[in-house]
Structures are given as structure tokens and as C-alpha cells.
Coordinates of C-alpha atoms and ligand atoms in Angstrom, one line a residue:
Chain A
M1 CA 258.5 190.8 296.3
D2 CA 261.8 189.2 296.7
D3 CA 260.7 185.5 296.8
T4 CA 264.2 184.2 296.0
G5 CA 264.9 183.5 299.7
S6 CA 268.2 185.2 299.3
E7 CA 270.1 186.8 302.2
L8 CA 271.2 189.7 300.2
K9 CA 270.3 193.1 301.7
T10 CA 267.3 194.7 299.8
V11 CA 266.7 198.4 299.5
R12 CA 263.7 200.4 298.0
L13 CA 264.7 203.7 296.3
R14 CA 262.2 206.5 295.4
S15 CA 263.1 208.5 292.3
P16 CA 263.9 211.4 292.0
V17 CA 266.6 210.1 294.4
T18 CA 268.8 212.2 296.7
T19 CA 272.5 211.7 297.4
E20 CA 271.5 210.8 301.0
D21 CA 269.4 207.9 299.7
L22 CA 272.6 206.5 298.0
V23 CA 274.9 206.8 301.0
G24 CA 274.0 203.5 302.6
L25 CA 274.2 201.4 299.3
E26 CA 276.8 198.8 299.3
I27 CA 277.9 196.8 296.2
G28 CA 275.9 193.6 296.0
N29 CA 272.8 195.1 297.6
V30 CA 269.5 194.4 295.8
V31 CA 267.5 197.5 294.8
Y32 CA 263.9 198.1 293.7
I33 CA 262.8 201.5 292.4
D34 CA 259.6 203.5 292.7
G35 CA 258.8 206.7 290.9
L36 CA 260.2 208.1 287.7
V37 CA 262.7 206.3 285.4
Y38 CA 263.7 207.4 281.9
T39 CA 265.5 205.6 279.1
A40 CA 268.5 207.3 277.4
R41 CA 271.3 205.8 275.3
E42 CA 273.4 206.8 272.4
G43 CA 270.6 208.4 270.4
V44 CA 269.6 210.7 273.3
Y45 CA 273.2 211.3 274.3
K46 CA 274.2 212.5 270.8
K47 CA 271.2 214.7 270.7
V48 CA 271.5 216.3 274.1
V49 CA 275.3 216.1 274.8
D50 CA 276.7 216.4 271.3
D51 CA 274.1 218.6 269.6
G52 CA 273.1 220.6 272.6
T53 CA 269.3 220.0 272.3
P54 CA 267.6 220.8 275.6
L55 CA 266.1 218.0 277.7
P56 CA 262.4 217.7 277.4
G57 CA 261.9 218.2 281.2
D58 CA 263.6 218.8 284.5
V59 CA 264.4 216.3 287.3
A60 CA 260.9 216.8 288.7
S61 CA 259.2 215.7 285.5
I62 CA 261.6 213.0 284.2
G63 CA 263.4 211.9 287.4
N64 CA 267.1 211.3 287.8
V65 CA 267.4 207.6 287.1
N66 CA 268.7 206.9 283.6
F67 CA 268.0 203.4 282.3
H68 CA 270.2 202.1 279.5
C69 CA 267.4 200.3 277.8
S70 CA 265.3 200.0 274.7
P71 CA 261.9 198.4 275.4
A72 CA 260.0 195.9 273.4
A73 CA 257.1 198.4 272.8
R74 CA 254.3 199.0 270.4
V75 CA 252.7 202.3 269.4
N76 CA 249.0 201.7 269.1
P77 CA 247.0 203.4 266.3
D78 CA 245.4 205.8 268.9
G79 CA 248.9 207.0 269.9
S80 CA 249.0 205.1 273.2
F81 CA 251.8 202.7 274.1
E82 CA 252.1 199.1 274.9
M83 CA 255.2 198.1 276.8
G84 CA 256.0 194.4 276.8
A85 CA 259.4 193.5 278.3
V86 CA 262.2 195.8 279.1
T87 CA 265.9 194.8 279.4
A88 CA 269.0 196.8 279.7
T89 CA 271.7 197.2 277.1
A90 CA 275.5 197.1 277.7
S91 CA 276.6 200.3 279.3
F92 CA 280.3 200.3 278.7
R93 CA 280.0 201.9 275.3
F94 CA 278.4 205.1 276.7
S95 CA 281.3 206.0 278.9
K96 CA 282.4 208.9 276.7
W97 CA 279.2 210.9 277.3
M98 CA 278.7 210.3 281.0
S99 CA 280.4 213.3 282.6
R100 CA 278.7 215.8 280.5
W101 CA 275.4 213.9 280.6
F102 CA 275.5 213.9 284.5
D103 CA 276.1 217.7 284.4
I104 CA 273.3 218.4 282.0
S105 CA 270.7 215.9 283.3
Q106 CA 271.5 215.8 287.1
A107 CA 271.1 212.1 286.9
K108 CA 272.1 210.3 290.1
V109 CA 271.5 206.7 289.2
I110 CA 272.5 204.8 286.0
V111 CA 270.7 201.5 285.5
G112 CA 272.2 199.3 282.8
K113 CA 273.8 196.0 281.8
G114 CA 277.3 195.0 282.7
G115 CA 278.5 198.1 284.4
M116 CA 281.5 200.3 283.5
S117 CA 285.0 200.2 284.7
S118 CA 286.0 201.5 288.2
A119 CA 288.1 204.0 286.3
D120 CA 284.9 205.3 284.7
Y121 CA 283.2 205.4 288.1
R122 CA 286.0 207.4 289.6
E123 CA 286.1 209.8 286.7
H124 CA 282.5 210.3 285.9
F125 CA 280.3 209.0 288.8
V126 CA 282.1 209.7 292.1
P127 CA 282.5 213.5 291.6
R128 CA 278.8 213.7 290.9
G129 CA 277.5 211.5 293.7
A130 CA 276.1 208.9 291.3
V131 CA 275.9 205.1 291.5
Y132 CA 275.5 202.3 288.9
L133 CA 272.8 199.6 289.3
T134 CA 273.0 196.6 287.1
T135 CA 270.0 194.6 285.9
V136 CA 269.9 190.9 286.8
G137 CA 270.3 188.0 284.6
Y138 CA 270.4 189.9 282.3
G139 CA 267.2 188.6 280.8
T140 CA 264.7 189.7 283.5
G141 CA 262.6 191.6 281.0
A142 CA 259.2 190.2 282.0
L143 CA 259.8 191.1 285.7
L144 CA 260.9 194.6 284.9
G145 CA 257.9 195.0 282.5
R146 CA 255.6 194.3 285.5
G147 CA 257.1 197.1 287.4
I148 CA 256.1 199.7 284.8
R149 CA 252.8 201.4 285.9
K150 CA 252.6 203.9 283.1
V151 CA 254.4 205.3 280.1
R152 CA 254.4 209.0 281.0
A153 CA 256.0 210.2 277.7
A154 CA 258.0 209.0 274.7
H155 CA 260.2 211.9 273.6
W156 CA 261.8 212.0 270.1
L157 CA 260.0 208.8 269.1
D158 CA 259.5 209.7 265.5
E159 CA 263.1 210.9 265.1
L160 CA 264.9 208.3 267.1
G161 CA 262.6 205.3 266.8
I162 CA 261.3 202.9 269.5
A163 CA 264.7 201.7 270.6
Q164 CA 266.4 205.0 271.0
A165 CA 263.6 207.3 272.0
M166 CA 263.5 208.8 275.5
W167 CA 260.7 206.9 277.4
V168 CA 259.7 208.4 280.7
L169 CA 258.2 205.6 282.9
E170 CA 256.3 205.7 286.1
V171 CA 257.4 202.6 288.0
E172 CA 256.6 200.7 291.2
N173 CA 258.7 198.0 292.8
F174 CA 260.8 198.1 289.6
G175 CA 263.6 195.6 289.8
P176 CA 265.5 193.8 291.0
F177 CA 268.8 195.5 290.4
L178 CA 272.2 195.0 292.0
V179 CA 274.4 197.8 293.2
E180 CA 277.4 197.5 290.9
S181 CA 279.2 200.8 292.0
D182 CA 278.8 202.6 295.2
L183 CA 279.5 206.3 296.0
A184 CA 283.2 205.5 296.4
G185 CA 283.4 204.0 292.9
N186 CA 283.9 200.4 294.0
S187 CA 282.8 197.8 291.3
L188 CA 281.1 194.6 292.2
F189 CA 282.1 193.0 288.9
E190 CA 285.7 193.8 289.4
R191 CA 285.6 192.4 292.9
E192 CA 284.1 189.1 291.5
N193 CA 286.6 189.0 288.6
A194 CA 289.4 189.1 291.1
K195 CA 288.0 186.1 293.0
I196 CA 287.8 184.1 289.7
A197 CA 291.2 185.1 288.4
A198 CA 292.9 183.2 291.2
N199 CA 291.6 179.9 289.7
V200 CA 292.3 180.6 286.0
E201 CA 296.0 179.6 285.8
R202 CA 295.2 176.2 287.2
L203 CA 292.6 175.6 284.5
Y204 CA 295.1 176.1 281.7
A205 CA 297.9 174.2 283.4
G206 CA 299.8 172.0 281.1
T207 CA 298.1 173.1 277.8
R208 CA 300.2 174.7 275.1
P209 CA 299.2 177.9 273.2
A210 CA 297.6 177.3 269.9
T211 CA 299.8 176.6 266.8
L212 CA 298.5 179.7 265.0
R213 CA 298.1 182.8 267.1
R214 CA 295.7 185.6 266.5
Y215 CA 295.9 189.4 266.5
G216 CA 295.2 190.3 270.1
E217 CA 297.5 187.6 271.3
T218 CA 300.5 189.4 269.8
D219 CA 301.0 192.9 271.1
R220 CA 302.6 194.5 268.1
R221 CA 301.3 194.9 264.5
E222 CA 304.7 193.9 263.2
D223 CA 304.5 190.5 264.9
E224 CA 303.8 187.5 262.9
L225 CA 301.0 185.0 263.9
I226 CA 303.2 182.0 263.6
Chain B
M1 CA 249.4 168.9 250.3
I2 CA 250.1 171.0 253.4
P3 CA 247.8 174.1 253.4
I4 CA 249.9 177.3 253.4
E5 CA 247.6 178.9 255.9
T6 CA 248.4 176.1 258.4
I7 CA 252.1 176.9 257.9
H8 CA 251.4 180.6 258.5
A9 CA 249.2 180.1 261.5
T10 CA 251.6 177.6 263.1
A11 CA 254.6 179.9 262.5
G12 CA 252.8 182.7 264.2
R13 CA 252.0 180.5 267.3
L14 CA 255.7 179.3 267.4
M15 CA 256.9 182.9 267.3
S16 CA 255.0 184.0 270.5
K17 CA 255.7 180.6 272.2
A18 CA 259.4 181.0 271.7
A19 CA 259.5 184.6 272.9
I20 CA 257.4 183.9 276.0
E21 CA 257.9 180.3 277.3
I22 CA 261.3 179.0 278.3
P23 CA 261.7 175.5 277.0
D24 CA 261.2 172.7 279.6
D25 CA 264.6 171.2 279.2
Y26 CA 266.5 174.5 279.9
L27 CA 264.0 175.3 282.7
G28 CA 264.6 172.0 284.5
A29 CA 268.3 172.3 284.3
L30 CA 268.3 175.9 285.6
R31 CA 266.1 174.7 288.6
D32 CA 268.8 172.1 289.3
M33 CA 271.5 174.8 289.2
A34 CA 269.5 177.0 291.6
S35 CA 269.7 174.2 294.2
T36 CA 273.4 173.5 293.7
E37 CA 274.8 177.0 293.3
K38 CA 276.7 178.1 296.4
G39 CA 277.7 181.6 295.3
P40 CA 275.0 183.9 296.8
L41 CA 275.0 186.4 294.0
S42 CA 275.0 183.9 291.2
C43 CA 272.2 182.0 293.0
F44 CA 270.2 185.2 293.4
V45 CA 270.5 185.8 289.7
I46 CA 269.3 182.3 288.8
K47 CA 266.3 182.4 291.2
T48 CA 265.4 185.8 289.8
M49 CA 265.4 184.4 286.3
L50 CA 263.2 181.5 287.4
S51 CA 260.6 184.0 288.6
N52 CA 261.1 186.0 285.4
Y53 CA 260.0 183.0 283.4
D54 CA 256.9 182.6 285.5
A55 CA 256.1 186.3 285.1
A56 CA 256.5 186.0 281.3
K57 CA 254.1 183.1 281.1
E58 CA 251.5 184.6 283.4
D59 CA 251.5 188.0 281.7
R60 CA 252.1 186.6 278.2
R61 CA 255.0 189.0 277.6
A62 CA 258.4 188.4 276.2
M63 CA 260.8 186.8 278.8
C64 CA 263.6 189.2 277.7
A65 CA 263.1 192.6 276.1
D66 CA 266.0 191.8 273.8
T67 CA 264.0 189.4 271.8
G68 CA 267.0 188.5 269.8
V69 CA 267.1 187.8 266.1
P70 CA 264.3 185.4 265.1
R71 CA 265.3 182.8 262.6
W72 CA 263.8 179.6 261.2
Y73 CA 264.8 176.0 260.7
V74 CA 262.7 174.0 258.3
K75 CA 262.8 170.3 257.8
Y76 CA 261.0 168.6 255.0
G77 CA 260.0 164.9 255.0
N78 CA 260.9 163.5 251.6
E79 CA 257.3 163.2 250.5
A80 CA 256.1 166.6 251.8
R81 CA 254.4 169.1 249.5
V82 CA 253.5 172.6 250.5
E83 CA 250.7 174.5 248.9
G84 CA 252.4 177.2 246.8
G85 CA 255.8 175.5 247.1
P86 CA 258.9 176.7 248.9
V87 CA 258.5 180.4 247.9
A88 CA 255.0 180.4 249.6
L89 CA 256.5 178.8 252.7
E90 CA 259.3 181.5 252.9
T91 CA 256.7 184.2 252.5
A92 CA 254.6 182.7 255.3
L93 CA 257.6 182.6 257.6
R94 CA 258.6 186.1 256.8
R95 CA 255.0 187.3 257.3
A96 CA 254.7 185.4 260.7
T97 CA 257.9 187.0 261.8
A98 CA 256.7 190.5 261.0
E99 CA 253.3 190.0 262.5
A100 CA 254.7 188.6 265.8
T101 CA 257.1 191.5 266.1
N102 CA 254.1 193.8 266.3
G103 CA 251.8 191.3 268.1
V104 CA 253.8 190.0 271.0
P105 CA 255.4 192.6 270.8
L106 CA 259.1 191.8 270.0
R107 CA 261.8 194.3 269.7
P108 CA 262.4 195.3 266.1
N109 CA 266.1 194.3 266.3
R110 CA 266.9 193.8 262.6
V111 CA 268.5 196.7 260.9
H112 CA 270.7 197.2 257.8
P113 CA 274.3 196.9 258.8
L114 CA 275.3 200.2 257.2
W115 CA 272.3 202.4 256.9
R116 CA 270.6 201.1 260.1
T117 CA 267.3 201.0 258.2
D118 CA 264.7 199.4 260.4
H119 CA 261.4 198.1 259.0
D120 CA 260.2 197.6 262.6
N121 CA 259.3 194.0 261.8
N122 CA 262.5 192.0 262.1
V123 CA 262.4 191.3 258.3
G124 CA 265.0 192.6 255.9
I125 CA 267.7 191.5 253.5
N126 CA 268.6 187.9 254.5
A127 CA 266.5 188.2 257.6
P128 CA 265.1 186.1 259.1
E129 CA 267.5 183.4 258.2
I130 CA 265.8 180.2 257.0
E131 CA 267.9 177.0 257.0
Y132 CA 266.7 173.7 255.5
S133 CA 267.2 170.1 256.2
F134 CA 265.5 166.9 254.9
H135 CA 264.3 163.6 256.2
P136 CA 264.3 160.3 254.1
E137 CA 260.6 159.7 254.7
G138 CA 257.5 161.6 255.8
D139 CA 254.8 163.9 254.3
W140 CA 255.3 166.5 257.0
V141 CA 257.2 169.8 257.4
E142 CA 258.8 170.8 260.7
L143 CA 259.2 174.4 261.7
T144 CA 261.5 175.5 264.4
T145 CA 262.0 179.1 265.4
V146 CA 265.0 180.2 267.4
H147 CA 265.2 183.7 268.9
K148 CA 269.0 183.8 269.4
G149 CA 270.1 186.6 271.7
G150 CA 273.4 188.0 272.5
L151 CA 276.0 190.1 270.7
F152 CA 278.6 188.2 272.9
G153 CA 279.5 184.6 273.2
T154 CA 280.4 183.4 269.7
D155 CA 283.9 182.9 268.4
Y156 CA 285.8 181.0 265.7
R157 CA 289.3 179.7 265.5
M158 CA 291.4 177.7 263.0
L159 CA 293.1 175.1 265.1
F160 CA 295.3 172.4 263.7
P161 CA 295.4 168.7 264.3
G162 CA 298.5 169.1 266.4
D163 CA 296.6 171.4 268.8
G164 CA 294.6 168.3 269.8
I165 CA 292.0 168.1 272.5
D166 CA 294.1 170.5 274.6
G167 CA 293.7 173.1 271.9
I168 CA 290.0 172.6 272.0
K169 CA 289.9 173.0 275.7
R170 CA 292.0 176.1 275.7
F171 CA 289.9 177.9 273.1
Y172 CA 286.7 176.8 274.9
L173 CA 288.0 178.3 278.2
D174 CA 289.2 181.4 276.4
A175 CA 285.6 181.9 275.1
L176 CA 284.0 181.2 278.5
L177 CA 286.3 183.6 280.3
A178 CA 286.1 186.4 277.7
F179 CA 282.3 186.4 277.5
G180 CA 281.5 185.1 281.0
K181 CA 283.0 188.1 282.8
R182 CA 280.3 190.5 283.8
G183 CA 277.9 188.0 282.4
L184 CA 278.1 189.3 278.9
A185 CA 277.0 185.9 277.6
C186 CA 274.0 185.9 279.9
Q187 CA 275.1 182.5 281.3
P188 CA 274.3 179.8 282.4
A189 CA 274.4 178.9 278.7
I190 CA 273.9 176.0 276.5
V191 CA 277.4 175.9 274.8
G192 CA 277.5 174.7 271.2
I193 CA 280.7 173.7 269.6
G194 CA 281.3 173.2 265.9
L195 CA 284.3 171.2 265.0
G196 CA 285.6 170.8 261.4
G197 CA 283.8 171.6 258.2
S198 CA 284.7 174.7 256.3
K199 CA 284.6 177.9 258.2
D200 CA 281.0 178.6 257.4
T201 CA 279.9 175.0 258.1
C202 CA 281.8 175.1 261.4
M203 CA 279.9 178.2 262.5
V204 CA 276.6 176.8 261.3
L205 CA 277.1 173.4 263.1
G206 CA 278.2 175.1 266.4
K207 CA 275.2 177.4 266.4
Q208 CA 272.8 174.5 265.6
A209 CA 274.4 172.4 268.4
A210 CA 273.7 175.2 270.8
C211 CA 270.2 176.1 269.7
L212 CA 268.6 172.9 268.4
R213 CA 269.8 170.2 270.8
V214 CA 268.0 169.9 274.1
V215 CA 269.7 169.9 277.5
G216 CA 270.8 166.3 278.3
D217 CA 271.1 165.2 274.7
R218 CA 274.4 163.5 273.8
N219 CA 276.3 163.0 270.6
P220 CA 275.9 159.4 269.4
D221 CA 279.7 159.0 269.1
P222 CA 280.6 157.9 272.6
R223 CA 284.0 159.6 272.5
I224 CA 282.4 162.9 271.5
A225 CA 279.7 162.4 274.1
A226 CA 282.5 162.0 276.7
L227 CA 284.1 165.2 275.5
E228 CA 280.8 167.0 275.9
E229 CA 280.5 165.9 279.5
E230 CA 284.1 166.8 280.2
L231 CA 283.8 170.3 278.7
K232 CA 280.5 170.8 280.6
T233 CA 282.3 170.0 283.9
L234 CA 285.3 172.0 283.0
G235 CA 283.1 175.0 282.3
N236 CA 281.5 174.8 285.6
E237 CA 284.8 174.6 287.4
V238 CA 286.0 177.9 286.1
G239 CA 284.6 179.4 289.3
M240 CA 282.2 181.7 287.4
G241 CA 278.4 181.7 287.7
A242 CA 275.6 183.8 286.4
M243 CA 276.6 187.4 285.6
G244 CA 280.2 186.5 286.1
F245 CA 279.8 186.3 289.9
A246 CA 281.8 183.7 291.8
G247 CA 280.0 180.4 291.5
S248 CA 279.7 177.1 289.6
S249 CA 276.9 177.8 287.1
M250 CA 278.4 178.6 283.7
V251 CA 277.4 175.8 281.4
V252 CA 274.0 174.2 281.4
D253 CA 275.1 171.8 278.8
C254 CA 277.7 171.4 276.1
H255 CA 276.9 170.0 272.6
I256 CA 279.4 169.2 269.9
E257 CA 278.7 168.7 266.3
V258 CA 281.4 167.7 263.8
G259 CA 281.8 167.9 260.0
Y260 CA 284.6 166.5 257.9
C261 CA 287.2 169.2 257.3
H262 CA 290.4 169.8 255.3
T263 CA 293.1 167.3 256.3
G264 CA 295.4 170.0 257.5
G265 CA 293.1 171.8 259.9
M266 CA 290.7 171.5 262.8
P267 CA 288.4 174.6 262.8
M268 CA 286.4 175.2 265.9
S269 CA 283.5 177.5 266.7
V270 CA 281.9 178.3 270.1
H271 CA 278.4 179.6 270.6
M272 CA 276.4 180.3 273.8
F273 CA 272.6 180.1 274.0
C274 CA 271.7 182.4 276.8
L275 CA 269.3 182.6 279.8
S276 CA 266.7 183.2 277.2
S277 CA 267.3 180.0 275.3
R278 CA 264.3 180.5 273.0
R279 CA 263.1 177.8 270.6
A280 CA 259.8 176.4 269.6
C281 CA 259.1 173.5 267.2
A282 CA 256.1 171.9 265.5
R283 CA 255.5 169.2 262.9
I284 CA 252.8 169.9 260.4
H285 CA 251.3 166.9 258.6
A286 CA 249.8 166.7 255.1
D287 CA 246.3 166.4 256.7
G288 CA 246.8 169.7 258.5
T289 CA 247.4 168.3 262.0
V290 CA 250.0 170.1 264.0
V291 CA 252.1 168.6 266.8
E292 CA 254.2 170.9 268.9
R293 CA 257.2 169.6 270.9
T294 CA 260.2 170.8 272.8
D295 CA 262.9 168.9 271.0
P296 CA 263.5 169.9 267.4
Q297 CA 265.3 166.6 266.7
W298 CA 267.3 168.5 264.1
F299 CA 270.3 166.1 264.2
T300 CA 269.3 162.7 263.1
E301 CA 271.3 159.7 261.9
Y302 CA 270.4 160.9 258.4
A303 CA 271.7 164.4 259.1
R304 CA 275.0 163.0 260.5
R305 CA 275.4 160.3 257.8
E306 CA 278.9 159.4 256.6
T307 CA 278.1 157.3 253.6
V308 CA 277.4 158.1 249.9
E309 CA 274.1 156.2 249.8
W310 CA 271.3 156.2 252.3
T311 CA 269.5 152.8 252.2
T312 CA 266.0 151.7 253.1
Q313 CA 267.4 149.5 255.7
D314 CA 269.0 152.5 257.4
Q315 CA 265.7 154.2 257.2
S316 CA 263.8 151.5 259.0
S317 CA 266.1 151.8 262.0
R318 CA 265.7 155.5 261.9
Q319 CA 263.4 157.5 264.3
S320 CA 260.3 158.6 262.6
G321 CA 258.6 160.6 265.3
Ligands
SF4_1 S1 271.8 187.4 275.8 FE1 269.8 186.4 276.0 S2 269.1 186.8 278.2 FE2 270.8 188.2 277.7 S3 269.8 190.1 277.0 FE3 270.3 188.9 275.2 S4 268.4 187.7 274.8 FE4 268.3 188.5 276.9

């Protein structure tokens, strides 16, 4: 499947996953998933975590891999579903729900876009033996769409709409994803940011700050922009 | 007279073409980047994207599930007449957008900003945007659809003449660094820069520079063209590649468009057209023939004119195809 000729280590995970499956994962590994994956984002989090609505199934029926995604999907007149492309949505904004969500759902893997901070990993993920996988690109919707064998269920579709519904998907060779956080809470993005930071000062060397500053460049509300 | 059904049918084809087929100019440039990128993670991302484009075409499915916000650019030749007039044309474009949302399918991304009302068809108040331009001759209408993605990657700043080229570079780097980390801009991107104009014009020009000029195209002003090259190189020297991983693939190309502005200022906008740089264009002639092409040729000498009058002599030296 991996025809990119890359030397990155590649791992296949079967969902529901066990903590033992995740022990060997290192940040930067390439991952493909088989089994059950479901989508859940703010609509589902509000409903389940904030409002206390029970989940529509246990780990055996929905899996324990939570994809931060809303699919390009169509509901056919006969009630069946057509799934086109699937792409993740940025995860950082879901941080406030994660601890309670892990406790309720028993999720072990979060798949999303852009990761969270290593502080989030230490606080929410590490104590619950969970890891974060990031989608690639991020525009690999067509490849990911190919990995979906079947839509098993679409929960709360009428109430939450296509984008926010909880889609339960049966997947095969679903990926690629990259390990962004491991069981110790290390972040791939933060490691790469640090590499780039070393170069940044040189880029700006000799240039003056702009004549007119902007909020965000001053720290205090009382400061003036000029 | 251009038949309205031809407009409608062509618009429908362009909608699915844009969503599914990455334009050749961007594809070629990304292939080049795959062979020069030394960062293993960034290179893996680029190669994965290349196989994603193949998968999208083979399966006829959207390349990215975030199918962006579809919008239209319409150019009228001076002699063009559309059956039913401009209102019929706008209806046809809105209908094609709605039909493609259900047909391809695309994600129904468009919602009311406050009430989050979603018609599930990417049509609503002021959506899709339709922008117009005109050409001094021709009985044709050109339709270009752009499915611009990304909540991240666009910024505006009021610079001043004293900030100079350095100020432009600084703001450009600020934008690349802010939106490049973790790959929020889904780079490598075509970066469009609007310089001058009023604030709204500055934003419009920058966005058009990113979305409507093909990779490799240069501004006809040689000094602006040199700045485009310089900024492209600078962007790829940041040390950042795809997804913000260490590498050298940040900017596929840099396009700058200018507009005359207030004498005291130098407004600047930055826009990034992502890994799903989706655009599709066709010219529809009065006899109903339709010619599709990659390059929208949005910015012409006429579009960039500086003079009060536009003379016939200028026209004869002007591109017509
Ligand atoms: S920015 Fe572009 S490639 Fe990235 S998710 Fe949005 S549409 Fe897809």
C-alpha cells in the first residue's frame, strides 16, 4: 500500500485496539487501521459529555478509535449512505472535552488534524493510555475514502447533520496516518517546530518591526499600537 | 446569444472537475518538490498527496473531504450576451453549485455565521461568491470555479511606505510561520499577495493572485516578478515543509498583484492556496462551443490597465485566446 518508497516505519493497527498495540508506536511512524472507526467532534462531545446522553454502543460495536472528521457524504433516498472523501478537522479546539470523553468512551486512539499540545497529551492522553494520530497532507480525503469498506451506522444524523453526526465506519487499510503523540505524550509537531525555530532569527535579521503594531504584538491592553 | 443551458451544464462539469482533478500546473510543481525535498516526513506527505490525487481521479471522488467554499469568477467578452441576462447566469451558477454538492458529493460547508443554518447545498446569503471581470472584445463568457479551502493562511496588514520591501518580507514570513506550523495552511501552497488598493481590494487581489494565476506565471512588471521569485525562495528557506515538518517545501509559487492605494499607506494581504488548489475554467462561445483550460487568464493587460482610456491599438496587441 505504501508506494511512497519512504523509509518511515509502517504499522497496521486493528480496532478495537489494546494498550499493548500502542506500546511500540514512536512519533513519526506511519499507521494504517483495520476494523472500526467512528467520527465524533463538538456535536457529539456536547451531547455525550455535556448533556450526559449515553453512547449508542460499547467499544465492541463502535470501536475505540475516534476520528475528528466530517465526511463528504450523501444520504440516498432509500436511506443508504454514499461516502465520498473523508478528511480530518483541526483537533486543538476539542481539548476541553478530552479527559471526560476518554473516560466515557474508552477511546484509545484519536485521529485528527494538527494534533494537540504536549500539555494536553500529558493531562488527557497519557493517564488513559491513549495516543494521537494525525492525518497526512492534510488533504488525503480520496485515499482515506478508499479505506472505508462500509458505513455501519450514522447516529444522531437528523439532529446533528451530516458534518456532526456520529458515523461508525468499517475500515480496511485506512490511512496513512502519522503518530503525533506516543504513550509518553511526546509530540512530533513540537519536535519539528523546535528544529525550525533555530533558523527563524536568521530569516528576520536586519528587518525592522512594522511602523504600526497590532494587538497581539503588544502584551497589554493599555499599550498603544504606535 | 449564449444558451443558458450551456452555462448551467458547463458550470456543473467545472464543479466536479475542480473538486476531483488537481490542476496540471500545481501537480507538476508538487512532483518537482517530491524529488527535491530532503526532509523525510515532509517528503512522505508530498508523495502521499500525489497518490491521493491519483485515487481521486480513478475513483471520481473529491480529492479532499473539506471541499472548501465553492465560488465563481465570471469574465464577459464585451460583445457577449447570455440568454436570460446576468440574473439567469447567476441562477445557473447557484443551481450548479447546489447540484454538485449533492452529486459529487461535496461537503455542505456553507452555513449562516450566526444561526449555523445549513441548506446542505453550499448556497446561501452571499454564497457562492460571484466576481466579475470584462474583456474588451469577444462574444464569449468565461467561467472559473475555485473551491478555496482552509480556515488558516490568510492575513491582512496596513503597512506604510516607510516599511518598504523589508516590511513586506516580514509580514510574509510572519504569515508563513504562523500558519505553516503543524501544517495549518496545508502547504506547500500557492501564496498570493495583494499590495495596495483599499482594504477590500487588497484582500480581493491577493486571493485572486493565489487562486487564479497558474504556477510559473510571473507579473509583467519585471521588478514585481523579481520580488515574486525572491519571496518564493525565501519561503522555502524557512526550513519548513509539508505539515510543518522540517524541510524545504513551503511555497509552490508566489504571485503578487497590485492596486493603486492611498498615498500614505501600503496595505498588504497574504493568502495561501492549499494542497487542494482547486480551480477549473472554461470559455463558452456564442455558438455554444465550450473550451476548457487550466489557466483562467484572469489578469490581462486590460485588467491591469493604468490609463483612463483603452484604445483599439492596445486591444490588437492583447491576447485573445
Ligand atoms: S486547507 Fe485544503 S488540503 Fe487542507 S483540509 Fe482544507 S481543502 Fe483540504
